[in-house]
PDB file of C-alpha atoms and ligand atoms in Angstrom:
ATOM      1  CA  MET T   1      -6.787  49.449  13.869  1.00 51.00           C
ATOM      2  CA  ARG T   2      -6.681  47.730  17.280  1.00 59.00           C
ATOM      3  CA  ASP T   3      -8.977  45.016  18.583  1.00 90.00           C
ATOM      4  CA  GLU T   4      -9.379  43.421  21.967  1.00 94.00           C
ATOM      5  CA  THR T   5     -10.224  39.723  22.277  1.00 96.00           C
ATOM      6  CA  ASP T   6      -9.755  36.910  24.782  1.00 97.00           C
ATOM      7  CA  VAL T   7      -8.051  34.267  22.645  1.00 97.00           C
ATOM      8  CA  VAL T   8      -6.102  34.804  19.436  1.00 98.00           C
ATOM      9  CA  VAL T   9      -5.760  31.669  17.300  1.00 98.00           C
ATOM     10  CA  ILE T  10      -3.250  31.694  14.454  1.00 98.00           C
ATOM     11  CA  GLY T  11      -4.248  29.377  11.591  1.00 98.00           C
ATOM     12  CA  ALA T  12      -7.571  28.293  10.094  1.00 98.00           C
ATOM     13  CA  GLY T  13      -6.707  24.692   9.378  1.00 98.00           C
ATOM     14  CA  ILE T  14      -8.617  21.989  11.246  1.00 98.00           C
ATOM     15  CA  VAL T  15      -6.590  22.457  14.440  1.00 98.00           C
ATOM     16  CA  GLY T  16      -7.174  26.216  14.670  1.00 98.00           C
ATOM     17  CA  LEU T  17     -10.839  25.989  13.673  1.00 98.00           C
ATOM     18  CA  SER T  18     -11.667  23.148  16.040  1.00 97.00           C
ATOM     19  CA  THR T  19      -9.857  25.003  18.838  1.00 97.00           C
ATOM     20  CA  ALA T  20     -12.000  28.086  18.141  1.00 97.00           C
ATOM     21  CA  TYR T  21     -15.162  25.961  17.845  1.00 96.00           C
ATOM     22  CA  ALA T  22     -14.523  24.114  21.126  1.00 96.00           C
ATOM     23  CA  LEU T  23     -13.592  27.283  23.034  1.00 96.00           C
ATOM     24  CA  SER T  24     -16.679  29.154  21.908  1.00 93.00           C
ATOM     25  CA  ARG T  25     -18.931  26.184  22.828  1.00 93.00           C
ATOM     26  CA  GLN T  26     -17.340  25.391  26.184  1.00 94.00           C
ATOM     27  CA  HIS T  27     -17.029  29.016  27.314  1.00 94.00           C
ATOM     28  CA  PRO T  28     -20.028  30.934  25.971  1.00 91.00           C
ATOM     29  CA  GLY T  29     -19.250  34.629  25.840  1.00 93.00           C
ATOM     30  CA  ILE T  30     -15.527  34.148  25.290  1.00 95.00           C
ATOM     31  CA  ARG T  31     -14.159  36.217  22.398  1.00 96.00           C
ATOM     32  CA  VAL T  32     -12.036  34.207  19.988  1.00 97.00           C
ATOM     33  CA  THR T  33     -10.302  35.741  16.970  1.00 97.00           C
ATOM     34  CA  VAL T  34      -8.746  33.508  14.310  1.00 98.00           C
ATOM     35  CA  LEU T  35      -6.104  34.999  12.021  1.00 98.00           C
ATOM     36  CA  GLU T  36      -5.567  33.131   8.751  1.00 98.00           C
ATOM     37  CA  LYS T  37      -3.193  34.327   6.072  1.00 98.00           C
ATOM     38  CA  GLU T  38      -5.067  32.697   3.178  1.00 98.00           C
ATOM     39  CA  GLN T  39      -8.413  33.870   1.777  1.00 98.00           C
ATOM     40  CA  GLY T  40     -10.358  30.882   3.147  1.00 97.00           C
ATOM     41  CA  PRO T  41     -10.085  27.886   5.517  1.00 98.00           C
ATOM     42  CA  ALA T  42      -8.181  24.612   4.950  1.00 98.00           C
ATOM     43  CA  ARG T  43      -5.956  25.823   2.110  1.00 97.00           C
ATOM     44  CA  HIS T  44      -2.954  23.784   3.276  1.00 96.00           C
ATOM     45  CA  GLN T  45      -2.638  20.329   4.882  1.00 94.00           C
ATOM     46  CA  THR T  46      -6.255  20.146   6.056  1.00 97.00           C
ATOM     47  CA  GLY T  47      -7.724  20.509   2.578  1.00 95.00           C
ATOM     48  CA  ARG T  48      -5.075  18.357   0.870  1.00 91.00           C
ATOM     49  CA  ASN T  49      -4.827  15.153   2.865  1.00 88.00           C
ATOM     50  CA  SER T  50      -6.022  11.562   2.382  1.00 86.00           C
ATOM     51  CA  GLY T  51      -9.415  12.246   3.988  1.00 93.00           C
ATOM     52  CA  VAL T  52      -9.121   9.316   6.387  1.00 93.00           C
ATOM     53  CA  ILE T  53     -10.728   9.311   9.826  1.00 97.00           C
ATOM     54  CA  HIS T  54      -8.000   7.351  11.609  1.00 95.00           C
ATOM     55  CA  SER T  55      -9.053   4.882  14.291  1.00 95.00           C
ATOM     56  CA  GLY T  56      -6.004   5.241  16.562  1.00 94.00           C
ATOM     57  CA  VAL T  57      -4.828   1.667  15.996  1.00 94.00           C
ATOM     58  CA  TYR T  58      -1.157   2.677  15.636  1.00 92.00           C
ATOM     59  CA  TYR T  59      -0.690   4.560  18.887  1.00 93.00           C
ATOM     60  CA  ARG T  60       0.781   3.391  22.186  1.00 94.00           C
ATOM     61  CA  PRO T  61      -2.088   2.355  24.484  1.00 95.00           C
ATOM     62  CA  GLY T  62      -2.794   4.937  27.169  1.00 94.00           C
ATOM     63  CA  SER T  63      -0.867   7.667  25.308  1.00 96.00           C
ATOM     64  CA  LEU T  64      -2.441  11.043  24.640  1.00 96.00           C
ATOM     65  CA  LYS T  65      -2.337  10.299  20.895  1.00 94.00           C
ATOM     66  CA  ALA T  66      -4.204   7.001  21.352  1.00 95.00           C
ATOM     67  CA  ARG T  67      -6.892   8.554  23.546  1.00 95.00           C
ATOM     68  CA  TYR T  68      -7.177  11.593  21.300  1.00 94.00           C
ATOM     69  CA  ALA T  69      -7.441   9.541  18.096  1.00 94.00           C
ATOM     70  CA  THR T  70      -9.978   6.984  19.352  1.00 96.00           C
ATOM     71  CA  ARG T  71     -12.245   9.646  20.868  1.00 95.00           C
ATOM     72  CA  GLY T  72     -11.662  11.986  17.947  1.00 96.00           C
ATOM     73  CA  ALA T  73     -12.614   9.363  15.360  1.00 96.00           C
ATOM     74  CA  ALA T  74     -15.976   8.797  17.043  1.00 96.00           C
ATOM     75  CA  GLU T  75     -16.544  12.547  17.451  1.00 96.00           C
ATOM     76  CA  MET T  76     -15.658  13.232  13.806  1.00 97.00           C
ATOM     77  CA  VAL T  77     -18.209  10.666  12.582  1.00 98.00           C
ATOM     78  CA  ARG T  78     -20.839  12.230  14.861  1.00 98.00           C
ATOM     79  CA  PHE T  79     -19.943  15.752  13.728  1.00 97.00           C
ATOM     80  CA  CYS T  80     -20.227  14.764  10.055  1.00 98.00           C
ATOM     81  CA  ALA T  81     -23.605  13.061  10.656  1.00 98.00           C
ATOM     82  CA  GLU T  82     -24.991  16.056  12.592  1.00 97.00           C
ATOM     83  CA  HIS T  83     -23.945  18.542   9.921  1.00 97.00           C
ATOM     84  CA  GLY T  84     -24.759  16.462   6.847  1.00 97.00           C
ATOM     85  CA  ILE T  85     -21.102  16.244   5.774  1.00 97.00           C
ATOM     86  CA  PRO T  86     -20.413  13.335   3.404  1.00 96.00           C
ATOM     87  CA  HIS T  87     -18.565  10.590   5.272  1.00 97.00           C
ATOM     88  CA  GLU T  88     -18.506   6.827   5.565  1.00 96.00           C
ATOM     89  CA  VAL T  89     -17.176   4.307   8.088  1.00 96.00           C
ATOM     90  CA  THR T  90     -15.553   2.038   5.522  1.00 94.00           C
ATOM     91  CA  GLY T  91     -13.198   0.077   7.795  1.00 95.00           C
ATOM     92  CA  LYS T  92      -9.672  -0.529   6.609  1.00 96.00           C
ATOM     93  CA  LEU T  93      -7.340  -3.384   5.806  1.00 98.00           C
ATOM     94  CA  ILE T  94      -3.683  -3.420   6.799  1.00 98.00           C
ATOM     95  CA  VAL T  95      -2.023  -6.069   4.652  1.00 98.00           C
ATOM     96  CA  ALA T  96       1.311  -7.824   5.243  1.00 98.00           C
ATOM     97  CA  THR T  97       3.002  -8.976   2.047  1.00 97.00           C
ATOM     98  CA  GLY T  98       6.391 -10.003   3.495  1.00 97.00           C
ATOM     99  CA  ARG T  99       7.177 -12.444   6.330  1.00 97.00           C
ATOM    100  CA  GLU T 100       9.210  -9.814   8.191  1.00 96.00           C
ATOM    101  CA  GLU T 101       6.040  -7.727   8.515  1.00 97.00           C
ATOM    102  CA  LEU T 102       4.074 -10.384  10.396  1.00 97.00           C
ATOM    103  CA  PRO T 103       5.387  -9.598  13.918  1.00 97.00           C
ATOM    104  CA  ARG T 104       4.626  -5.898  13.364  1.00 96.00           C
ATOM    105  CA  LEU T 105       1.128  -6.745  12.130  1.00 97.00           C
ATOM    106  CA  HIS T 106       0.564  -8.890  15.203  1.00 96.00           C
ATOM    107  CA  ALA T 107       1.772  -6.049  17.446  1.00 95.00           C
ATOM    108  CA  LEU T 108      -0.801  -3.766  15.776  1.00 95.00           C
ATOM    109  CA  VAL T 109      -3.562  -6.233  16.671  1.00 96.00           C
ATOM    110  CA  GLN T 110      -2.509  -6.060  20.335  1.00 95.00           C
ATOM    111  CA  ARG T 111      -2.295  -2.263  20.244  1.00 94.00           C
ATOM    112  CA  GLY T 112      -5.647  -1.906  18.553  1.00 95.00           C
ATOM    113  CA  ARG T 113      -7.364  -4.148  21.088  1.00 95.00           C
ATOM    114  CA  GLU T 114      -5.728  -2.386  24.032  1.00 96.00           C
ATOM    115  CA  ASN T 115      -7.009   0.876  22.536  1.00 96.00           C
ATOM    116  CA  GLY T 116     -10.528  -0.615  22.467  1.00 95.00           C
ATOM    117  CA  ILE T 117     -10.689  -0.751  18.658  1.00 96.00           C
ATOM    118  CA  PRO T 118     -12.464  -3.645  16.918  1.00 95.00           C
ATOM    119  CA  VAL T 119      -9.667  -5.428  15.039  1.00 97.00           C
ATOM    120  CA  ARG T 120     -10.075  -8.731  13.200  1.00 97.00           C
ATOM    121  CA  GLU T 121      -7.143 -10.921  12.113  1.00 98.00           C
ATOM    122  CA  LEU T 122      -7.390 -12.418   8.621  1.00 98.00           C
ATOM    123  CA  GLY T 123      -5.553 -15.219   6.867  1.00 98.00           C
ATOM    124  CA  PRO T 124      -4.770 -15.035   3.127  1.00 98.00           C
ATOM    125  CA  SER T 125      -8.029 -16.704   2.136  1.00 98.00           C
ATOM    126  CA  GLN T 126     -10.136 -14.285   4.215  1.00 98.00           C
ATOM    127  CA  ILE T 127      -8.688 -11.092   2.693  1.00 98.00           C
ATOM    128  CA  PRO T 128     -10.812 -11.165  -0.507  1.00 97.00           C
ATOM    129  CA  ALA T 129     -14.027 -11.113   1.563  1.00 97.00           C
ATOM    130  CA  TYR T 130     -13.127  -7.506   2.360  1.00 97.00           C
ATOM    131  CA  GLU T 131     -11.060  -6.558  -0.701  1.00 97.00           C
ATOM    132  CA  PRO T 132     -11.481  -9.009  -3.587  1.00 97.00           C
ATOM    133  CA  GLU T 133      -8.391  -7.708  -5.416  1.00 97.00           C
ATOM    134  CA  ALA T 134      -6.004  -7.618  -2.436  1.00 97.00           C
ATOM    135  CA  ARG T 135      -3.441 -10.377  -1.767  1.00 97.00           C
ATOM    136  CA  GLY T 136      -1.226 -10.865   1.248  1.00 98.00           C
ATOM    137  CA  LEU T 137       0.244 -13.300   3.793  1.00 98.00           C
ATOM    138  CA  ALA T 138      -2.047 -11.910   6.494  1.00 98.00           C
ATOM    139  CA  ALA T 139      -4.110  -8.824   7.191  1.00 98.00           C
ATOM    140  CA  ILE T 140      -6.104  -7.066   9.846  1.00 98.00           C
ATOM    141  CA  HIS T 141      -9.443  -5.378   9.433  1.00 98.00           C
ATOM    142  CA  VAL T 142      -9.982  -2.241  11.521  1.00 97.00           C
ATOM    143  CA  ALA T 143     -13.716  -1.586  11.672  1.00 96.00           C
ATOM    144  CA  THR T 144     -13.816   2.007  12.932  1.00 95.00           C
ATOM    145  CA  THR T 145     -11.694   3.713  10.249  1.00 96.00           C
ATOM    146  CA  GLY T 146     -13.644   5.998   7.956  1.00 96.00           C
ATOM    147  CA  ILE T 147     -13.443   8.719   5.345  1.00 97.00           C
ATOM    148  CA  CYS T 148     -14.664  12.274   5.061  1.00 97.00           C
ATOM    149  CA  ASP T 149     -13.836  15.530   3.347  1.00 96.00           C
ATOM    150  CA  TYR T 150     -11.765  17.603   5.774  1.00 97.00           C
ATOM    151  CA  GLY T 151     -12.109  20.720   3.609  1.00 97.00           C
ATOM    152  CA  THR T 152     -15.873  20.612   4.213  1.00 97.00           C
ATOM    153  CA  VAL T 153     -15.378  19.765   7.899  1.00 98.00           C
ATOM    154  CA  ALA T 154     -13.184  22.873   8.253  1.00 98.00           C
ATOM    155  CA  ARG T 155     -15.701  25.075   6.446  1.00 97.00           C
ATOM    156  CA  VAL T 156     -18.541  23.841   8.690  1.00 98.00           C
ATOM    157  CA  LEU T 157     -16.407  24.341  11.827  1.00 97.00           C
ATOM    158  CA  ALA T 158     -15.718  27.906  10.671  1.00 96.00           C
ATOM    159  CA  GLU T 159     -19.399  28.602   9.953  1.00 95.00           C
ATOM    160  CA  SER T 160     -20.685  27.106  13.216  1.00 93.00           C
ATOM    161  CA  SER T 161     -18.041  28.671  15.431  1.00 91.00           C
ATOM    162  CA  LYS T 162     -18.844  31.960  17.133  1.00 90.00           C
ATOM    163  CA  ALA T 163     -15.276  33.103  16.507  1.00 95.00           C
ATOM    164  CA  ASP T 164     -14.318  36.182  14.523  1.00 96.00           C
ATOM    165  CA  ILE T 165     -12.376  34.601  11.651  1.00 97.00           C
ATOM    166  CA  ARG T 166     -10.216  36.933   9.594  1.00 97.00           C
ATOM    167  CA  TYR T 167      -8.875  35.733   6.293  1.00 97.00           C
ATOM    168  CA  GLY T 168      -5.991  37.417   4.491  1.00 97.00           C
ATOM    169  CA  ALA T 169      -4.513  38.186   7.931  1.00 98.00           C
ATOM    170  CA  GLU T 170      -0.935  36.928   8.205  1.00 98.00           C
ATOM    171  CA  ALA T 171       0.497  37.325  11.688  1.00 98.00           C
ATOM    172  CA  ASP T 172       3.954  38.843  11.259  1.00 97.00           C
ATOM    173  CA  LEU T 173       4.738  40.342  14.658  1.00 97.00           C
ATOM    174  CA  ILE T 174       3.870  39.026  18.107  1.00 97.00           C
ATOM    175  CA  SER T 175       4.667  40.844  21.290  1.00 96.00           C
ATOM    176  CA  ARG T 176       4.124  39.629  24.788  1.00 91.00           C
ATOM    177  CA  ARG T 177       2.708  42.146  27.204  1.00 81.00           C
ATOM    178  CA  LEU T 178       4.039  41.346  30.646  1.00 79.00           C
ATOM    179  CA  GLY T 179       1.154  39.775  32.591  1.00 82.00           C
ATOM    180  CA  ARG T 180      -1.343  41.153  30.067  1.00 85.00           C
ATOM    181  CA  GLY T 181      -1.294  38.595  27.250  1.00 93.00           C
ATOM    182  CA  VAL T 182      -0.176  39.197  23.693  1.00 96.00           C
ATOM    183  CA  ALA T 183      -0.503  41.648  20.826  1.00 96.00           C
ATOM    184  CA  VAL T 184      -0.446  40.212  17.300  1.00 97.00           C
ATOM    185  CA  ARG T 185       0.071  42.364  14.234  1.00 97.00           C
ATOM    186  CA  ALA T 186      -1.136  41.173  10.854  1.00 96.00           C
ATOM    187  CA  LYS T 187       0.668  42.180   7.663  1.00 96.00           C
ATOM    188  CA  ASP T 188      -2.036  44.726   6.810  1.00 92.00           C
ATOM    189  CA  GLY T 189      -1.199  46.590  10.015  1.00 94.00           C
ATOM    190  CA  THR T 190      -4.198  45.405  12.076  1.00 93.00           C
ATOM    191  CA  VAL T 191      -3.300  44.673  15.699  1.00 95.00           C
ATOM    192  CA  VAL T 192      -5.265  42.183  17.800  1.00 97.00           C
ATOM    193  CA  ARG T 193      -4.675  42.063  21.533  1.00 96.00           C
ATOM    194  CA  GLY T 194      -5.620  38.949  23.457  1.00 96.00           C
ATOM    195  CA  ARG T 195      -5.105  37.320  26.827  1.00 95.00           C
ATOM    196  CA  VAL T 196      -3.955  34.058  25.267  1.00 96.00           C
ATOM    197  CA  LEU T 197      -2.411  33.062  21.950  1.00 97.00           C
ATOM    198  CA  VAL T 198      -2.884  29.587  20.466  1.00 98.00           C
ATOM    199  CA  ASN T 199      -0.410  28.716  17.734  1.00 98.00           C
ATOM    200  CA  CYS T 200      -2.173  26.469  15.154  1.00 98.00           C
ATOM    201  CA  ALA T 201      -0.030  27.472  12.191  1.00 98.00           C
ATOM    202  CA  GLY T 202       0.594  23.928  10.920  1.00 97.00           C
ATOM    203  CA  LEU T 203       3.818  23.788   8.934  1.00 95.00           C
ATOM    204  CA  GLN T 204       4.622  27.354  10.016  1.00 97.00           C
ATOM    205  CA  CYS T 205       4.174  26.688  13.745  1.00 97.00           C
ATOM    206  CA  ASP T 206       7.907  26.740  14.526  1.00 96.00           C
ATOM    207  CA  ARG T 207       8.243  30.144  12.832  1.00 96.00           C
ATOM    208  CA  VAL T 208       5.191  31.487  14.663  1.00 97.00           C
ATOM    209  CA  ALA T 209       6.650  30.195  17.946  1.00 97.00           C
ATOM    210  CA  ARG T 210       9.860  32.122  17.189  1.00 97.00           C
ATOM    211  CA  LEU T 211       7.835  35.243  16.360  1.00 96.00           C
ATOM    212  CA  ALA T 212       6.406  34.955  19.867  1.00 95.00           C
ATOM    213  CA  GLY T 213       9.913  34.779  21.330  1.00 95.00           C
ATOM    214  CA  ASP T 214       9.894  31.032  22.037  1.00 95.00           C
ATOM    215  CA  ASP T 215      12.564  28.584  20.990  1.00 96.00           C
ATOM    216  CA  PRO T 216      10.717  25.405  19.895  1.00 95.00           C
ATOM    217  CA  LYS T 217      14.108  23.620  19.617  1.00 95.00           C
ATOM    218  CA  MET T 218      13.057  22.110  16.313  1.00 92.00           C
ATOM    219  CA  ARG T 219      12.562  23.133  12.722  1.00 90.00           C
ATOM    220  CA  ILE T 220       9.977  21.808  10.289  1.00 92.00           C
ATOM    221  CA  VAL T 221      11.555  20.110   7.276  1.00 90.00           C
ATOM    222  CA  PRO T 222       8.963  20.080   4.514  1.00 89.00           C
ATOM    223  CA  PHE T 223       8.059  16.947   2.595  1.00 88.00           C
ATOM    224  CA  ARG T 224       5.459  16.883  -0.128  1.00 88.00           C
ATOM    225  CA  GLY T 225       3.122  13.931  -0.568  1.00 88.00           C
ATOM    226  CA  GLU T 226       2.063  13.080  -4.114  1.00 91.00           C
ATOM    227  CA  TYR T 227      -0.938  10.937  -5.067  1.00 92.00           C
ATOM    228  CA  TYR T 228      -2.003   9.069  -8.152  1.00 96.00           C
ATOM    229  CA  GLU T 229      -5.651   8.610  -9.038  1.00 96.00           C
ATOM    230  CA  LEU T 230      -6.549   4.980  -9.727  1.00 96.00           C
ATOM    231  CA  ALA T 231      -7.953   4.667 -13.254  1.00 97.00           C
ATOM    232  CA  ARG T 232     -10.148   1.742 -12.135  1.00 97.00           C
ATOM    233  CA  PRO T 233     -11.597   2.724  -8.754  1.00 97.00           C
ATOM    234  CA  GLU T 234     -13.875  -0.331  -8.783  1.00 96.00           C
ATOM    235  CA  LEU T 235     -10.795  -2.436  -7.858  1.00 96.00           C
ATOM    236  CA  VAL T 236     -10.833  -1.068  -4.299  1.00 96.00           C
ATOM    237  CA  ARG T 237     -13.812  -1.103  -1.935  1.00 94.00           C
ATOM    238  CA  GLY T 238     -12.431   0.906   0.962  1.00 93.00           C
ATOM    239  CA  LEU T 239      -8.988   1.578   2.414  1.00 97.00           C
ATOM    240  CA  VAL T 240      -5.955  -0.665   1.937  1.00 98.00           C
ATOM    241  CA  TYR T 241      -2.742   0.059   3.842  1.00 97.00           C
ATOM    242  CA  PRO T 242       0.657  -1.609   4.134  1.00 97.00           C
ATOM    243  CA  VAL T 243       2.156  -2.496   7.530  1.00 97.00           C
ATOM    244  CA  PRO T 244       3.999   0.709   8.523  1.00 93.00           C
ATOM    245  CA  ASP T 245       7.781   0.564   8.415  1.00 90.00           C
ATOM    246  CA  PRO T 246       9.105   1.933  11.719  1.00 84.00           C
ATOM    247  CA  ALA T 247      12.154   3.316   9.870  1.00 87.00           C
ATOM    248  CA  PHE T 248       9.921   6.058   8.430  1.00 83.00           C
ATOM    249  CA  PRO T 249       7.514   8.489  10.089  1.00 79.00           C
ATOM    250  CA  PHE T 250       4.852   7.785   7.438  1.00 82.00           C
ATOM    251  CA  LEU T 251       2.047   5.241   7.166  1.00 86.00           C
ATOM    252  CA  GLY T 252       3.199   4.027   3.753  1.00 90.00           C
ATOM    253  CA  VAL T 253       1.579   4.310   0.328  1.00 93.00           C
ATOM    254  CA  HIS T 254      -2.094   3.407   0.679  1.00 95.00           C
ATOM    255  CA  LEU T 255      -5.191   3.077  -1.469  1.00 96.00           C
ATOM    256  CA  THR T 256      -7.925   5.375  -0.244  1.00 95.00           C
ATOM    257  CA  ARG T 257     -11.465   5.542  -1.500  1.00 95.00           C
ATOM    258  CA  GLY T 258     -12.659   9.120  -1.121  1.00 95.00           C
ATOM    259  CA  VAL T 259     -16.190  10.312  -0.416  1.00 95.00           C
ATOM    260  CA  ASP T 260     -16.419  11.231  -4.122  1.00 93.00           C
ATOM    261  CA  GLY T 261     -15.934   7.543  -5.081  1.00 94.00           C
ATOM    262  CA  GLY T 262     -12.441   8.059  -6.556  1.00 96.00           C
ATOM    263  CA  VAL T 263      -9.432   6.101  -5.263  1.00 97.00           C
ATOM    264  CA  HIS T 264      -6.119   7.773  -4.458  1.00 95.00           C
ATOM    265  CA  VAL T 265      -2.832   5.925  -4.332  1.00 96.00           C
ATOM    266  CA  GLY T 266      -0.206   7.613  -2.191  1.00 93.00           C
ATOM    267  CA  PRO T 267       1.260   9.634  -0.694  1.00 90.00           C
ATOM    268  CA  ASN T 268       4.931   9.234  -1.385  1.00 89.00           C
ATOM    269  CA  ALA T 269       7.226  11.616   0.497  1.00 88.00           C
ATOM    270  CA  VAL T 270       9.323  13.998  -1.565  1.00 90.00           C
ATOM    271  CA  LEU T 271      11.704  16.418   0.103  1.00 91.00           C
ATOM    272  CA  ALA T 272      10.190  19.770  -0.836  1.00 92.00           C
ATOM    273  CA  GLY T 273      11.965  23.060  -1.503  1.00 90.00           C
ATOM    274  CA  ALA T 274       9.222  25.073   0.217  1.00 91.00           C
ATOM    275  CA  ARG T 275       6.697  24.541   2.994  1.00 91.00           C
ATOM    276  CA  GLU T 276       3.719  25.496   0.851  1.00 88.00           C
TER     277      GLU T 276
HETATM  278  C1  LIG H   1      -0.115  14.120   2.508  1.00 75.46           C
HETATM  279  C2  LIG H   1      -0.860  14.121   3.822  1.00 75.46           C
HETATM  280  C3  LIG H   1      -1.896  13.221   4.047  1.00 75.46           C
HETATM  281  C4  LIG H   1      -2.576  13.220   5.257  1.00 75.46           C
HETATM  282  N1  LIG H   1      -3.637  12.381   5.434  1.00 75.46           N
HETATM  283  C5  LIG H   1      -4.365  12.466   6.578  1.00 75.46           C
HETATM  284  C6  LIG H   1      -5.539  11.683   6.737  1.00 75.46           C
HETATM  285  O1  LIG H   1      -5.940  10.952   5.848  1.00 75.46           O
HETATM  286  N2  LIG H   1      -6.218  11.776   7.917  1.00 75.46           N
HETATM  287  C7  LIG H   1      -5.808  12.619   8.939  1.00 75.46           C
HETATM  288  O2  LIG H   1      -6.463  12.667   9.991  1.00 75.46           O
HETATM  289  N3  LIG H   1      -4.702  13.387   8.796  1.00 75.46           N
HETATM  290  C8  LIG H   1      -3.998  13.335   7.637  1.00 75.46           C
HETATM  291  N4  LIG H   1      -2.904  14.127   7.486  1.00 75.46           N
HETATM  292  C9  LIG H   1      -2.544  15.033   8.574  1.00 75.46           C
HETATM  293  C10 LIG H   1      -3.501  16.223   8.630  1.00 75.46           C
HETATM  294  O3  LIG H   1      -3.826  16.709   7.344  1.00 75.46           O
HETATM  295  C11 LIG H   1      -2.855  17.326   9.460  1.00 75.46           C
HETATM  296  O4  LIG H   1      -2.449  16.816  10.710  1.00 75.46           O
HETATM  297  C12 LIG H   1      -3.816  18.489   9.713  1.00 75.46           C
HETATM  298  O5  LIG H   1      -4.434  18.951   8.531  1.00 75.46           O
HETATM  299  C13 LIG H   1      -3.050  19.624  10.353  1.00 75.46           C
HETATM  300  O6  LIG H   1      -3.945  20.699  10.533  1.00 75.46           O
HETATM  301  P1  LIG H   1      -3.392  22.086  10.984  1.00 75.46           P
HETATM  302  O7  LIG H   1      -4.574  22.949  11.244  1.00 75.46           O
HETATM  303  O8  LIG H   1      -2.403  21.887  12.077  1.00 75.46           O
HETATM  304  O9  LIG H   1      -2.509  22.598   9.750  1.00 75.46           O
HETATM  305  P2  LIG H   1      -2.911  23.282   8.367  1.00 75.46           P
HETATM  306  O10 LIG H   1      -4.093  22.676   7.741  1.00 75.46           O
HETATM  307  O11 LIG H   1      -1.668  23.320   7.539  1.00 75.46           O
HETATM  308  O12 LIG H   1      -3.324  24.750   8.796  1.00 75.46           O
HETATM  309  C14 LIG H   1      -2.399  25.716   9.268  1.00 75.46           C
HETATM  310  C15 LIG H   1      -2.922  27.068   8.844  1.00 75.46           C
HETATM  311  O13 LIG H   1      -2.121  28.084   9.433  1.00 75.46           O
HETATM  312  C16 LIG H   1      -2.037  29.144   8.507  1.00 75.46           C
HETATM  313  N5  LIG H   1      -0.884  30.002   8.869  1.00 75.46           N
HETATM  314  C17 LIG H   1       0.421  29.640   8.895  1.00 75.46           C
HETATM  315  N6  LIG H   1       1.178  30.669   9.277  1.00 75.46           N
HETATM  316  C18 LIG H   1       0.339  31.700   9.528  1.00 75.46           C
HETATM  317  C19 LIG H   1       0.532  33.052   9.952  1.00 75.46           C
HETATM  318  N7  LIG H   1       1.744  33.544  10.226  1.00 75.46           N
HETATM  319  N8  LIG H   1      -0.561  33.851  10.082  1.00 75.46           N
HETATM  320  C20 LIG H   1      -1.820  33.375   9.818  1.00 75.46           C
HETATM  321  N9  LIG H   1      -2.046  32.116   9.383  1.00 75.46           N
HETATM  322  C21 LIG H   1      -0.988  31.282   9.262  1.00 75.46           C
HETATM  323  C22 LIG H   1      -1.876  28.433   7.178  1.00 75.46           C
HETATM  324  O14 LIG H   1      -2.188  29.266   6.076  1.00 75.46           O
HETATM  325  C23 LIG H   1      -2.842  27.278   7.338  1.00 75.46           C
HETATM  326  O15 LIG H   1      -4.143  27.581   6.846  1.00 75.46           O
HETATM  327  C24 LIG H   1      -2.207  14.138   6.277  1.00 75.46           C
HETATM  328  C25 LIG H   1      -1.157  15.054   6.057  1.00 75.46           C
HETATM  329  C26 LIG H   1      -0.506  15.051   4.846  1.00 75.46           C
HETATM  330  C27 LIG H   1       0.625  16.058   4.631  1.00 75.46           C
END
């Protein structure tokens, strides 16, 4: 079976689905085909994360990440409201518990303000006004952070996109057709030909890049994040984070109130034997 399309997207996580959604809205009439190896959307990172709508407070002012995160946070809240997806702008606390963290906390205040994010500095006695059970030497309150359920967001993106989304379709061969785009074969033998390929394969994106004949010059090393569920969720009102340690590429173990009212504690980072 062969199909012609304009854009082939590999991966139906939030990146692939929002790419398909945006393309079909901005270019009416464009044909977008999404190939997803699982039987539904958001079966990997997107449906298994902390559910936080990040404000962009951490990112270097003016950087693509900072602009993308600040705009994206506002758009995500709007998208959830428009589509009746459970969400809440809870705000978040970043709490310093050691003296060595204070300069880094202060730097975050500067960054947040330069990124146009409402950030309030708190002394130890002001922390309980936001989180009665939290203690620290200092904290900042970031007003625009929120929570949502990204599994539902992905499902709604899939349903409202005009794209042809094919589940159970694992791309296993990609060939470039000189000047004529790409041909992607799924494991079941289906071939989709498109003018453009967008690789949104999440933790498999380096492998997909190699399938397409590119050398991404990096390899994904999988870590697994584990969470505990707080037995007494009433102890936490919203989101409580540590000051990130620049030695690690993670935000640190945080307390996150989900849209279901439960509170997760995590993630840690465990070197994993497999990507999925
Ligand atoms: C523990 C943890 C907590 C996080 N918490 C947050 C948070 O609170 N807030 C936040 O904004 N971000 C958070 N993130 C990050 C966020 O979840 C990811 O950045 C985001 O989900 C990535 O989306 P994606 O579409 O790139 O990847 P994925 O969701 O992994 O989707 C990739 C898709 O590609 C498919 N695929 C792969 N190979 C192929 C192939 N060959 N053919 C067809 N399909 C293929 C996969 O099956 C998968 O469905 C967290 C991440 C982790 C790991």
